[in-house]
């Protein structure tokens, strides 16, 4: 039985890359000195494999290794990864000279289920065979190794979509809420907007942030701090979340007749 791997040594790096992927979904993913395309893989009962392209954009040769993980989430942890044998890929280990491209065929070995199955392909840069430290005129320089995480989705036979806002509370000057994925496929919370309204209905606070993937049947917690110099004048808070799976934004309103500062 496989143990869950947090992969904390590159989780933050992967998250920062994927935040950009949402803005440019048709671009190649750039990780240090190599690129991967496509940056998302969608498979189903009829399309069981995908050809991916990696390119060395640097000036030195690279060694890369491909691995696969089943991808799960909690409300507070976006990436829970467990090694998986559901995927097959070839080649899994290869070298790239500067400017060279390599095709990698990725396929699924498991059938679709009623709920979308989600995975992560990890493209891991390996140390050079001789040394990972190069010497320049300024002295030794460490070559940082990078890893890139690409999501892979196996669609169910029939898809349903839906989202909701729950758990809206105000505590210690922070607005807390959850975006719940009620469908059987993943969604992206593309933008999250919060408006603070004064007694006359005038918008006096505007907050906005980008969301991320929320897998089928899961929920994501968000915590937004309200400005201390304006929270006392807020009489209601309007939350609006736009997702890629819902035609209309999902909204919720919290009345704050005594202000929204709470106990700072």
Short mmCIF file of C-alpha atoms in Angstrom, two decimals:
data_model
loop_
_atom_site.label_atom_id
_atom_site.label_comp_id
_atom_site.label_asym_id
_atom_site.label_seq_id
_atom_site.Cartn_x
_atom_site.Cartn_y
_atom_site.Cartn_z
CA UNK A 1 0.00 0.00 0.00
CA UNK A 2 1.45 3.37 -1.02
CA UNK A 3 1.94 6.11 1.53
CA UNK A 4 0.86 9.66 0.78
CA UNK A 5 3.68 11.91 -0.38
CA UNK A 6 3.36 15.66 0.18
CA UNK A 7 6.32 16.34 -2.13
CA UNK A 8 6.91 19.53 -0.19
CA UNK A 9 10.31 20.01 -1.80
CA UNK A 10 8.61 21.28 -4.95
CA UNK A 11 4.96 21.83 -4.05
CA UNK A 12 5.34 25.61 -3.77
CA UNK A 13 7.18 25.67 -7.09
CA UNK A 14 4.42 23.68 -8.79
CA UNK A 15 1.71 25.91 -7.36
CA UNK A 16 3.40 29.05 -8.60
CA UNK A 17 3.71 27.58 -12.10
CA UNK A 18 0.13 26.40 -12.24
CA UNK A 19 -1.24 29.74 -11.16
CA UNK A 20 0.15 31.04 -14.44
CA UNK A 21 -1.24 28.06 -16.36
CA UNK A 22 -4.78 29.21 -15.62
CA UNK A 23 -4.10 32.50 -17.37
CA UNK A 24 -2.38 30.95 -20.40
CA UNK A 25 -3.88 27.45 -20.80
CA UNK A 26 -2.65 26.98 -24.39
CA UNK A 27 0.97 27.93 -23.72
CA UNK A 28 3.83 25.57 -23.01
CA UNK A 29 4.80 25.29 -19.36
CA UNK A 30 8.25 26.72 -18.67
CA UNK A 31 10.20 25.19 -15.79
CA UNK A 32 13.66 26.65 -15.49
CA UNK A 33 15.35 25.53 -18.71
CA UNK A 34 12.79 23.17 -20.23
CA UNK A 35 9.21 23.41 -21.47
CA UNK A 36 6.30 20.94 -21.52
CA UNK A 37 3.27 20.98 -23.80
CA UNK A 38 0.38 20.52 -23.29
CA UNK A 39 0.13 21.78 -19.72
CA UNK A 40 -3.09 19.85 -19.03
CA UNK A 41 -4.02 16.36 -20.24
CA UNK A 42 -7.64 15.32 -20.75
CA UNK A 43 -8.43 11.63 -21.34
CA UNK A 44 -11.70 9.72 -21.57
CA UNK A 45 -13.12 6.36 -22.64
CA UNK A 46 -12.42 7.14 -26.32
CA UNK A 47 -9.12 9.01 -25.93
CA UNK A 48 -6.84 6.92 -23.73
CA UNK A 49 -3.46 8.49 -24.50
CA UNK A 50 -1.79 11.82 -25.22
CA UNK A 51 1.49 12.81 -26.85
CA UNK A 52 3.45 15.42 -24.89
CA UNK A 53 6.45 17.46 -26.04
CA UNK A 54 9.40 18.48 -23.88
CA UNK A 55 12.06 20.89 -25.08
CA UNK A 56 15.42 21.89 -23.64
CA UNK A 57 15.48 25.69 -23.84
CA UNK A 58 18.76 26.03 -21.96
CA UNK A 59 22.40 25.90 -22.97
CA UNK A 60 23.33 22.65 -21.21
CA UNK A 61 22.17 19.05 -21.54
CA UNK A 62 19.38 17.85 -19.26
CA UNK A 63 18.33 14.54 -17.74
CA UNK A 64 14.61 14.19 -17.05
CA UNK A 65 12.46 11.53 -15.41
CA UNK A 66 8.68 11.13 -15.60
CA UNK A 67 6.54 9.77 -12.76
CA UNK A 68 2.80 9.57 -12.07
CA UNK A 69 0.77 10.24 -8.95
CA UNK A 70 -2.90 9.99 -8.05
CA UNK A 71 -4.03 13.46 -7.01
CA UNK A 72 -6.38 14.13 -4.12
CA UNK A 73 -7.22 17.22 -2.05
CA UNK A 74 -8.47 18.38 1.32
CA UNK A 75 -10.08 21.73 2.11
CA UNK A 76 -6.69 23.05 3.23
CA UNK A 77 -4.20 21.05 1.12
CA UNK A 78 -4.29 21.39 -2.66
CA UNK A 79 -1.88 18.58 -3.51
CA UNK A 80 -2.07 15.16 -1.91
CA UNK A 81 -0.05 12.87 -4.14
CA UNK A 82 0.28 9.09 -3.99
CA UNK A 83 2.37 7.08 -6.50
CA UNK A 84 0.07 5.45 -9.05
CA UNK A 85 0.34 2.60 -11.55
CA UNK A 86 -2.79 3.77 -13.42
CA UNK A 87 -0.68 5.62 -15.98
CA UNK A 88 1.95 4.43 -18.39
CA UNK A 89 4.44 6.65 -20.23
CA UNK A 90 7.33 6.20 -22.61
CA UNK A 91 10.09 7.09 -22.37
CA UNK A 92 10.22 7.60 -18.61
CA UNK A 93 13.89 8.58 -18.46
CA UNK A 94 15.77 10.51 -21.14
CA UNK A 95 18.35 13.19 -21.89
CA UNK A 96 17.89 16.38 -23.88
CA UNK A 97 20.62 18.35 -25.57
CA UNK A 98 20.20 22.15 -25.90
CA UNK A 99 17.37 22.90 -28.32
CA UNK A 100 16.36 19.23 -28.57
CA UNK A 101 12.75 18.03 -28.24
CA UNK A 102 11.46 14.74 -26.86
CA UNK A 103 7.99 13.26 -27.37
CA UNK A 104 6.50 11.40 -24.39
CA UNK A 105 3.43 9.23 -24.86
CA UNK A 106 1.16 9.10 -21.79
CA UNK A 107 -1.65 6.56 -21.51
CA UNK A 108 -4.24 5.45 -18.96
CA UNK A 109 -4.59 1.81 -17.87
CA UNK A 110 -7.71 2.16 -15.73
CA UNK A 111 -11.28 2.67 -17.01
CA UNK A 112 -13.28 5.82 -16.27
CA UNK A 113 -15.44 5.91 -13.15
CA UNK A 114 -18.60 7.83 -12.23
CA UNK A 115 -16.39 10.55 -10.78
CA UNK A 116 -13.47 12.09 -12.65
CA UNK A 117 -10.10 10.54 -11.80
CA UNK A 118 -7.26 13.00 -11.31
CA UNK A 119 -3.51 12.57 -11.54
CA UNK A 120 -0.28 14.54 -11.65
CA UNK A 121 2.58 13.89 -14.07
CA UNK A 122 5.85 14.98 -12.52
CA UNK A 123 8.68 15.90 -14.88
CA UNK A 124 11.74 15.82 -12.65
CA UNK A 125 15.11 17.23 -13.62
CA UNK A 126 17.90 14.91 -12.48
CA UNK A 127 21.45 15.87 -11.52
CA UNK A 128 24.03 15.76 -14.28
CA UNK A 129 25.83 12.41 -14.41
CA UNK A 130 29.22 13.95 -13.55
CA UNK A 131 28.47 16.86 -11.23
CA UNK A 132 25.70 19.29 -10.28
CA UNK A 133 28.18 22.11 -9.53
CA UNK A 134 29.78 24.08 -12.36
CA UNK A 135 32.74 26.42 -12.00
CA UNK A 136 32.77 29.87 -13.57
CA UNK A 137 35.19 32.76 -13.38
CA UNK A 138 33.28 34.09 -10.39
CA UNK A 139 33.69 30.76 -8.58
CA UNK A 140 31.50 27.65 -8.08
CA UNK A 141 27.84 28.00 -9.01
CA UNK A 142 25.09 25.60 -7.91
CA UNK A 143 22.75 24.35 -10.62
CA UNK A 144 19.22 24.27 -9.20
CA UNK A 145 17.11 21.30 -10.27
CA UNK A 146 13.44 21.92 -11.00
CA UNK A 147 10.33 19.78 -11.24
CA UNK A 148 7.14 20.46 -13.15
CA UNK A 149 3.70 19.10 -12.30
CA UNK A 150 1.10 18.64 -15.05
CA UNK A 151 -2.52 17.69 -14.20
CA UNK A 152 -4.16 14.76 -15.99
CA UNK A 153 -7.92 14.24 -15.90
CA UNK A 154 -9.83 11.06 -16.79
CA UNK A 155 -13.40 12.09 -17.53
CA UNK A 156 -16.45 10.07 -16.37
CA UNK A 157 -18.96 8.81 -18.95
CA UNK A 158 -21.42 11.54 -17.95
CA UNK A 159 -20.38 14.85 -16.45
CA UNK A 160 -22.26 17.09 -14.04
CA UNK A 161 -21.21 20.53 -12.85
CA UNK A 162 -22.19 22.70 -9.92
CA UNK A 163 -20.71 24.87 -7.21
CA UNK A 164 -21.81 26.56 -4.00
CA UNK A 165 -20.54 28.96 -1.33
CA UNK A 166 -20.82 27.71 2.25
CA UNK A 167 -19.44 28.39 5.71
CA UNK A 168 -19.45 32.18 5.37
CA UNK A 169 -18.25 33.64 8.68
CA UNK A 170 -16.44 36.70 9.99
CA UNK A 171 -13.82 36.24 12.68
CA UNK A 172 -10.99 38.47 13.88
CA UNK A 173 -11.27 40.73 10.88
CA UNK A 174 -11.12 37.85 8.41
CA UNK A 175 -13.85 36.75 6.05
CA UNK A 176 -13.97 32.95 5.82
CA UNK A 177 -15.85 30.89 3.27
CA UNK A 178 -15.70 27.65 1.29
CA UNK A 179 -16.19 27.00 -2.41
CA UNK A 180 -17.80 23.58 -2.81
CA UNK A 181 -17.56 21.57 -6.02
CA UNK A 182 -20.89 19.77 -6.32
CA UNK A 183 -20.13 18.18 -9.68
CA UNK A 184 -18.35 14.97 -10.67
CA UNK A 185 -15.51 16.76 -12.51
CA UNK A 186 -12.95 19.32 -11.38
CA UNK A 187 -13.53 23.05 -11.59
CA UNK A 188 -11.36 26.15 -11.36
CA UNK A 189 -12.30 29.00 -9.07
CA UNK A 190 -11.03 31.58 -11.53
CA UNK A 191 -11.63 34.77 -9.55
CA UNK A 192 -12.86 35.48 -6.06
CA UNK A 193 -14.20 38.96 -5.35
CA UNK A 194 -15.32 40.47 -2.05
CA UNK A 195 -17.02 43.85 -1.78
CA UNK A 196 -17.55 45.67 1.49
CA UNK A 197 -20.66 47.87 1.41
CA UNK A 198 -21.36 50.87 3.61
CA UNK A 199 -24.77 51.63 5.14
CA UNK A 200 -25.78 53.58 2.01
CA UNK A 201 -24.82 50.66 -0.27
CA UNK A 202 -21.64 52.30 -1.50
CA UNK A 203 -18.72 49.97 -2.17
CA UNK A 204 -15.88 50.97 0.17
CA UNK A 205 -13.76 47.79 0.03
CA UNK A 206 -12.80 45.76 -3.04
CA UNK A 207 -10.80 42.57 -2.61
CA UNK A 208 -9.89 40.10 -5.34
CA UNK A 209 -7.71 37.03 -5.66
CA UNK A 210 -7.28 34.10 -8.01
CA UNK A 211 -8.54 30.66 -7.12
CA UNK A 212 -7.30 27.23 -8.17
CA UNK A 213 -8.46 23.71 -8.98
CA UNK A 214 -11.17 22.18 -6.81
CA UNK A 215 -11.56 18.47 -7.51
CA UNK A 216 -14.90 16.70 -7.81
CA UNK A 217 -16.77 16.47 -4.52
CA UNK A 218 -14.19 18.60 -2.70
CA UNK A 219 -14.19 22.05 -1.18
CA UNK A 220 -11.62 24.79 -0.74
CA UNK A 221 -11.38 27.16 2.23
CA UNK A 222 -10.56 30.80 1.72
CA UNK A 223 -9.63 33.45 4.28
CA UNK A 224 -9.49 37.12 3.28
CA UNK A 225 -8.33 39.84 5.67
CA UNK A 226 -10.36 43.05 5.67
CA UNK A 227 -8.58 46.44 5.85
CA UNK A 228 -8.41 47.63 9.45
CA UNK A 229 -8.98 51.27 8.54
CA UNK A 230 -12.27 50.55 6.71
CA UNK A 231 -13.80 47.50 8.35
CA UNK A 232 -15.74 49.50 10.95
CA UNK A 233 -17.80 51.17 8.21
CA UNK A 234 -18.74 47.91 6.46
CA UNK A 235 -22.38 46.92 6.91
CA UNK A 236 -22.49 43.97 4.52
CA UNK A 237 -20.05 41.81 2.57
CA UNK A 238 -20.80 40.47 -0.91
CA UNK A 239 -18.84 37.44 -2.10
CA UNK A 240 -18.70 36.54 -5.80
CA UNK A 241 -16.87 33.54 -7.26
CA UNK A 242 -16.50 32.88 -10.97
CA UNK A 243 -15.67 29.31 -12.02
CA UNK A 244 -14.98 27.71 -15.37
CA UNK A 245 -17.86 25.26 -14.91
CA UNK A 246 -20.72 27.59 -13.96
CA UNK A 247 -22.39 29.99 -16.39
CA UNK A 248 -23.16 32.50 -13.65
CA UNK A 249 -21.06 33.59 -10.71
CA UNK A 250 -21.95 32.07 -7.35
CA UNK A 251 -22.64 34.68 -4.70
CA UNK A 252 -23.32 35.04 -1.00
CA UNK A 253 -24.01 38.05 1.21
CA UNK A 254 -23.13 38.48 4.87
CA UNK A 255 -24.78 41.25 6.87
CA UNK A 256 -22.51 43.04 9.36
CA UNK A 257 -24.67 45.66 11.09
CA UNK A 258 -22.03 46.24 13.78
CA UNK A 259 -19.15 46.55 11.35
CA UNK A 260 -16.77 43.93 10.04
CA UNK A 261 -13.73 44.43 12.26
CA UNK A 262 -14.41 41.73 14.82
CA UNK A 263 -11.66 41.37 17.40
CA UNK A 264 -8.40 42.39 15.76
#
